[in-house]
N, CA, C and O atoms as CSV, one atom per row, in Angstrom:
chain,resi,resn,atom,element,x,y,z
A,1,MET,N,N,13.208,-7.019,30.031
A,1,MET,CA,C,11.844,-7.354,29.647
A,1,MET,C,C,11.706,-7.194,28.131
A,1,MET,O,O,12.109,-6.186,27.552
A,2,ALA,N,N,11.143,-8.188,27.531
A,2,ALA,CA,C,10.975,-8.168,26.083
A,2,ALA,C,C,9.796,-7.288,25.682
A,2,ALA,O,O,8.770,-7.243,26.361
A,3,VAL,N,N,9.965,-6.611,24.595
A,3,VAL,CA,C,8.899,-5.777,24.033
A,3,VAL,C,C,8.041,-6.655,23.131
A,3,VAL,O,O,8.553,-7.444,22.336
A,4,VAL,N,N,6.726,-6.501,23.269
A,4,VAL,CA,C,5.790,-7.287,22.466
A,4,VAL,C,C,5.077,-6.354,21.485
A,4,VAL,O,O,4.527,-5.328,21.883
A,5,ALA,N,N,5.092,-6.718,20.207
A,5,ALA,CA,C,4.390,-5.955,19.171
A,5,ALA,C,C,3.080,-6.654,18.858
A,5,ALA,O,O,3.060,-7.827,18.484
A,6,THR,N,N,1.983,-5.917,19.014
A,6,THR,CA,C,0.654,-6.450,18.724
A,6,THR,C,C,0.089,-5.715,17.504
A,6,THR,O,O,-0.098,-4.499,17.553
A,7,PRO,N,N,-0.185,-6.435,16.415
A,7,PRO,CA,C,-0.751,-5.769,15.228
A,7,PRO,C,C,-2.112,-5.145,15.554
A,7,PRO,O,O,-2.977,-5.793,16.143
A,8,VAL,N,N,-2.287,-3.884,15.164
A,8,VAL,CA,C,-3.553,-3.191,15.430
A,8,VAL,C,C,-4.208,-2.651,14.157
A,8,VAL,O,O,-5.368,-2.240,14.184
A,9,GLY,N,N,-3.483,-2.652,13.063
A,9,GLY,CA,C,-4.063,-2.141,11.826
A,9,GLY,C,C,-3.111,-2.313,10.673
A,9,GLY,O,O,-1.930,-2.617,10.844
A,10,ALA,N,N,-3.656,-2.112,9.498
A,10,ALA,CA,C,-2.825,-2.204,8.301
A,10,ALA,C,C,-3.493,-1.408,7.195
A,10,ALA,O,O,-4.687,-1.111,7.242
A,11,SER,N,N,-2.695,-1.075,6.209
A,11,SER,CA,C,-3.233,-0.414,5.019
A,11,SER,C,C,-2.483,-0.920,3.788
A,11,SER,O,O,-1.368,-1.433,3.874
A,12,LEU,N,N,-3.125,-0.759,2.665
A,12,LEU,CA,C,-2.557,-1.154,1.381
A,12,LEU,C,C,-2.294,0.124,0.600
A,12,LEU,O,O,-3.190,0.950,0.427
A,13,ARG,N,N,-1.056,0.282,0.127
A,13,ARG,CA,C,-0.695,1.494,-0.601
A,13,ARG,C,C,-0.209,1.119,-2.001
A,13,ARG,O,O,0.670,0.275,-2.174
A,14,LEU,N,N,-0.805,1.771,-2.981
A,14,LEU,CA,C,-0.398,1.588,-4.368
A,14,LEU,C,C,0.276,2.871,-4.831
A,14,LEU,O,O,-0.269,3.961,-4.662
A,15,GLN,N,N,1.448,2.741,-5.407
A,15,GLN,CA,C,2.128,3.899,-5.988
A,15,GLN,C,C,1.842,3.901,-7.480
A,15,GLN,O,O,2.091,2.916,-8.175
A,16,VAL,N,N,1.320,5.011,-7.961
A,16,VAL,CA,C,0.992,5.121,-9.377
A,16,VAL,C,C,1.818,6.240,-10.006
A,16,VAL,O,O,2.137,7.238,-9.360
A,17,GLN,N,N,2.151,6.053,-11.262
A,17,GLN,CA,C,2.855,7.104,-11.997
A,17,GLN,C,C,1.806,7.912,-12.739
A,17,GLN,O,O,1.123,7.401,-13.626
A,18,VAL,N,N,1.683,9.191,-12.364
A,18,VAL,CA,C,0.624,10.036,-12.924
A,18,VAL,C,C,1.101,10.861,-14.111
A,18,VAL,O,O,0.319,11.585,-14.728
A,19,GLY,N,N,2.370,10.751,-14.424
A,19,GLY,CA,C,2.891,11.509,-15.566
A,19,GLY,C,C,4.357,11.790,-15.402
A,19,GLY,O,O,5.062,11.083,-14.682
A,20,THR,N,N,4.817,12.827,-16.073
A,20,THR,CA,C,6.216,13.244,-15.979
A,20,THR,C,C,6.257,14.752,-15.783
A,20,THR,O,O,5.343,15.476,-16.178
A,21,ASN,N,N,7.346,15.207,-15.159
A,21,ASN,CA,C,7.507,16.649,-14.972
A,21,ASN,C,C,8.197,17.260,-16.194
A,21,ASN,O,O,8.452,16.577,-17.186
A,22,SER,N,N,8.492,18.554,-16.101
A,22,SER,CA,C,9.084,19.258,-17.244
A,22,SER,C,C,10.470,18.737,-17.600
A,22,SER,O,O,10.935,18.917,-18.726
A,23,ALA,N,N,11.143,18.081,-16.626
A,23,ALA,CA,C,12.464,17.506,-16.880
A,23,ALA,C,C,12.369,16.083,-17.430
A,23,ALA,O,O,13.384,15.445,-17.707
A,24,GLY,N,N,11.145,15.597,-17.583
A,24,GLY,CA,C,10.960,14.257,-18.101
A,24,GLY,C,C,11.039,13.167,-17.043
A,24,GLY,O,O,11.043,11.979,-17.365
A,25,GLU,N,N,11.102,13.581,-15.755
A,25,GLU,CA,C,11.167,12.597,-14.664
A,25,GLU,C,C,9.761,12.168,-14.269
A,25,GLU,O,O,8.831,12.973,-14.324
A,26,PRO,N,N,9.595,10.918,-13.876
A,26,PRO,CA,C,8.257,10.445,-13.512
A,26,PRO,C,C,7.731,11.126,-12.249
A,26,PRO,O,O,8.489,11.432,-11.329
A,27,VAL,N,N,6.423,11.355,-12.224
A,27,VAL,CA,C,5.733,11.923,-11.061
A,27,VAL,C,C,4.842,10.831,-10.501
A,27,VAL,O,O,4.046,10.226,-11.220
A,28,TYR,N,N,4.991,10.585,-9.191
A,28,TYR,CA,C,4.259,9.499,-8.537
A,28,TYR,C,C,3.258,10.046,-7.527
A,28,TYR,O,O,3.448,11.124,-6.964
A,29,ARG,N,N,2.210,9.298,-7.311
A,29,ARG,CA,C,1.225,9.571,-6.263
A,29,ARG,C,C,0.893,8.240,-5.590
A,29,ARG,O,O,1.050,7.166,-6.171
A,30,TRP,N,N,0.421,8.350,-4.328
A,30,TRP,CA,C,0.031,7.159,-3.573
A,30,TRP,C,C,-1.474,7.061,-3.500
A,30,TRP,O,O,-2.166,8.068,-3.346
A,31,ARG,N,N,-1.972,5.862,-3.609
A,31,ARG,CA,C,-3.384,5.562,-3.354
A,31,ARG,C,C,-3.386,4.643,-2.133
A,31,ARG,O,O,-2.813,3.554,-2.168
A,32,THR,N,N,-4.031,5.088,-1.057
A,32,THR,CA,C,-4.012,4.341,0.200
A,32,THR,C,C,-5.397,3.801,0.513
A,32,THR,O,O,-6.395,4.518,0.436
A,33,PHE,N,N,-5.436,2.532,0.866
A,33,PHE,CA,C,-6.674,1.861,1.250
A,33,PHE,C,C,-6.506,1.417,2.692
A,33,PHE,O,O,-5.744,0.495,2.984
A,34,ASN,N,N,-7.225,2.082,3.595
A,34,ASN,CA,C,-7.088,1.832,5.034
A,34,ASN,C,C,-8.023,0.727,5.511
A,34,ASN,O,O,-8.832,0.186,4.758
A,35,ARG,N,N,-7.874,0.422,6.782
A,35,ARG,CA,C,-8.739,-0.539,7.483
A,35,ARG,C,C,-8.600,-1.954,6.915
A,35,ARG,O,O,-9.581,-2.689,6.795
A,36,VAL,N,N,-7.374,-2.317,6.571
A,36,VAL,CA,C,-7.095,-3.688,6.155
A,36,VAL,C,C,-6.921,-4.527,7.418
A,36,VAL,O,O,-6.307,-4.073,8.384
A,37,LYS,N,N,-7.446,-5.724,7.416
A,37,LYS,CA,C,-7.277,-6.612,8.566
A,37,LYS,C,C,-5.791,-6.894,8.767
A,37,LYS,O,O,-5.106,-7.286,7.822
A,38,PRO,N,N,-5.283,-6.699,9.986
A,38,PRO,CA,C,-3.845,-6.942,10.224
A,38,PRO,C,C,-3.444,-8.381,9.938
A,38,PRO,O,O,-2.300,-8.646,9.570
A,39,GLU,N,N,-4.375,-9.307,10.103
A,39,GLU,CA,C,-4.053,-10.721,9.905
A,39,GLU,C,C,-4.236,-11.168,8.451
A,39,GLU,O,O,-4.047,-12.347,8.149
A,40,ALA,N,N,-4.599,-10.256,7.546
A,40,ALA,CA,C,-4.779,-10.616,6.136
A,40,ALA,C,C,-3.478,-11.169,5.567
A,40,ALA,O,O,-2.397,-10.653,5.849
A,41,ALA,N,N,-3.591,-12.208,4.777
A,41,ALA,CA,C,-2.410,-12.838,4.173
A,41,ALA,C,C,-1.819,-11.942,3.087
A,41,ALA,O,O,-2.538,-11.221,2.395
A,42,ASP,N,N,-0.497,-12.004,2.955
A,42,ASP,CA,C,0.177,-11.208,1.928
A,42,ASP,C,C,-0.349,-11.534,0.540
A,42,ASP,O,O,-0.541,-10.632,-0.276
A,43,GLN,N,N,-0.584,-12.804,0.261
A,43,GLN,CA,C,-1.092,-13.192,-1.054
A,43,GLN,C,C,-2.466,-12.576,-1.310
A,43,GLN,O,O,-2.746,-12.127,-2.422
A,44,ASP,N,N,-3.321,-12.551,-0.293
A,44,ASP,CA,C,-4.645,-11.943,-0.453
A,44,ASP,C,C,-4.521,-10.455,-0.757
A,44,ASP,O,O,-5.226,-9.931,-1.620
A,45,LEU,N,N,-3.619,-9.772,-0.043
A,45,LEU,CA,C,-3.416,-8.343,-0.303
A,45,LEU,C,C,-2.886,-8.124,-1.718
A,45,LEU,O,O,-3.300,-7.193,-2.409
A,46,TRP,N,N,-1.986,-8.974,-2.132
A,46,TRP,CA,C,-1.443,-8.866,-3.488
A,46,TRP,C,C,-2.551,-9.038,-4.521
A,46,TRP,O,O,-2.623,-8.286,-5.493
A,47,ASP,N,N,-3.409,-10.025,-4.310
A,47,ASP,CA,C,-4.512,-10.268,-5.243
A,47,ASP,C,C,-5.450,-9.061,-5.310
A,47,ASP,O,O,-5.896,-8.675,-6.391
A,48,VAL,N,N,-5.746,-8.472,-4.157
A,48,VAL,CA,C,-6.605,-7.274,-4.128
A,48,VAL,C,C,-5.901,-6.121,-4.839
A,48,VAL,O,O,-6.529,-5.378,-5.592
A,49,ALA,N,N,-4.601,-5.973,-4.601
A,49,ALA,CA,C,-3.842,-4.900,-5.253
A,49,ALA,C,C,-3.892,-5.047,-6.769
A,49,ALA,O,O,-4.022,-4.054,-7.484
A,50,GLN,N,N,-3.790,-6.262,-7.255
A,50,GLN,CA,C,-3.850,-6.481,-8.704
A,50,GLN,C,C,-5.223,-6.126,-9.250
A,50,GLN,O,O,-5.336,-5.569,-10.342
A,51,ALA,N,N,-6.259,-6.443,-8.500
A,51,ALA,CA,C,-7.614,-6.097,-8.937
A,51,ALA,C,C,-7.798,-4.573,-8.935
A,51,ALA,O,O,-8.384,-4.012,-9.862
A,52,LEU,N,N,-7.293,-3.910,-7.888
A,52,LEU,CA,C,-7.395,-2.450,-7.824
A,52,LEU,C,C,-6.550,-1.793,-8.912
A,52,LEU,O,O,-6.943,-0.770,-9.472
A,53,ALA,N,N,-5.408,-2.371,-9.207
A,53,ALA,CA,C,-4.534,-1.816,-10.239
A,53,ALA,C,C,-5.248,-1.793,-11.594
A,53,ALA,O,O,-5.063,-0.876,-12.394
A,54,ALA,N,N,-6.053,-2.802,-11.826
A,54,ALA,CA,C,-6.779,-2.869,-13.096
A,54,ALA,C,C,-7.816,-1.747,-13.214
A,54,ALA,O,O,-8.258,-1.418,-14.315
A,55,LEU,N,N,-8.202,-1.161,-12.070
A,55,LEU,CA,C,-9.210,-0.096,-12.075
A,55,LEU,C,C,-8.607,1.308,-12.059
A,55,LEU,O,O,-9.332,2.297,-12.169
A,56,GLN,N,N,-7.286,1.397,-11.922
A,56,GLN,CA,C,-6.624,2.696,-11.831
A,56,GLN,C,C,-6.459,3.321,-13.217
A,56,GLN,O,O,-6.254,2.623,-14.210
A,57,ALA,N,N,-6.553,4.642,-13.262
A,57,ALA,CA,C,-6.353,5.364,-14.511
A,57,ALA,C,C,-4.877,5.414,-14.890
A,57,ALA,O,O,-4.539,5.579,-16.062
A,58,TYR,N,N,-3.994,5.271,-13.893
A,58,TYR,CA,C,-2.552,5.354,-14.128
A,58,TYR,C,C,-1.898,4.014,-13.791
A,58,TYR,O,O,-2.456,3.225,-13.028
A,59,PRO,N,N,-0.725,3.758,-14.354
A,59,PRO,CA,C,-0.052,2.478,-14.073
A,59,PRO,C,C,0.451,2.393,-12.640
A,59,PRO,O,O,0.990,3.364,-12.109
A,60,VAL,N,N,0.279,1.242,-12.019
A,60,VAL,CA,C,0.774,0.988,-10.665
A,60,VAL,C,C,2.225,0.542,-10.774
A,60,VAL,O,O,2.542,-0.382,-11.522
A,61,VAL,N,N,3.108,1.205,-10.021
A,61,VAL,CA,C,4.536,0.884,-10.092
A,61,VAL,C,C,5.025,0.155,-8.841
A,61,VAL,O,O,6.077,-0.483,-8.874
A,62,SER,N,N,4.275,0.242,-7.736
A,62,SER,CA,C,4.662,-0.544,-6.561
A,62,SER,C,C,3.451,-0.770,-5.670
A,62,SER,O,O,2.494,0.005,-5.669
A,63,VAL,N,N,3.523,-1.852,-4.916
A,63,VAL,CA,C,2.475,-2.230,-3.961
A,63,VAL,C,C,3.136,-2.356,-2.596
A,63,VAL,O,O,4.152,-3.036,-2.454
A,64,ASN,N,N,2.554,-1.697,-1.582
A,64,ASN,CA,C,3.134,-1.726,-0.240
A,64,ASN,C,C,2.078,-2.080,0.789
A,64,ASN,O,O,0.924,-1.660,0.705
A,65,ARG,N,N,2.510,-2.863,1.760
A,65,ARG,CA,C,1.680,-3.161,2.918
A,65,ARG,C,C,2.251,-2.366,4.070
A,65,ARG,O,O,3.437,-2.484,4.379
A,66,VAL,N,N,1.412,-1.547,4.720
A,66,VAL,CA,C,1.845,-0.758,5.861
A,66,VAL,C,C,1.185,-1.356,7.097
A,66,VAL,O,O,-0.037,-1.339,7.241
A,67,GLN,N,N,2.015,-1.879,7.974
A,67,GLN,CA,C,1.519,-2.555,9.169
A,67,GLN,C,C,1.692,-1.637,10.373
A,67,GLN,O,O,2.763,-1.057,10.555
A,68,GLU,N,N,0.657,-1.496,11.197
A,68,GLU,CA,C,0.724,-0.702,12.423
A,68,GLU,C,C,0.625,-1.646,13.616
A,68,GLU,O,O,-0.247,-2.512,13.681
A,69,SER,N,N,1.550,-1.450,14.563
A,69,SER,CA,C,1.573,-2.316,15.744
A,69,SER,C,C,1.639,-1.478,17.003
A,69,SER,O,O,2.189,-0.377,17.010
A,70,SER,N,N,1.075,-2.012,18.059
A,70,SER,CA,C,1.183,-1.411,19.381
A,70,SER,C,C,2.293,-2.139,20.138
A,70,SER,O,O,2.331,-3.369,20.165
A,71,LEU,N,N,3.193,-1.372,20.750
A,71,LEU,CA,C,4.293,-1.970,21.496
A,71,LEU,C,C,4.010,-1.902,22.984
A,71,LEU,O,O,3.512,-0.895,23.488
A,72,SER,N,N,4.327,-2.968,23.674
A,72,SER,CA,C,4.183,-2.982,25.137
A,72,SER,C,C,5.325,-3.802,25.727
A,72,SER,O,O,5.928,-4.644,25.062
A,73,ALA,N,N,5.595,-3.529,26.977
A,73,ALA,CA,C,6.682,-4.247,27.665
A,73,ALA,C,C,6.137,-4.988,28.863
A,73,ALA,O,O,6.891,-5.653,29.573
């Protein structure tokens, strides 16, 4: 029997560099925006991420889409 994945939620995560540690290595933090429509297009999420990045106090170094699915057989 095949397993079926049904999208039930999504979130948008921005990784920002908030500074450097005493060794000079970058320190990162995540900014998570929940309750994204699972069917939202990747391009739309990217566009929103770019708009949110412009409002962040720190530089955005990566954009991630986290998809949550329910599995059933």
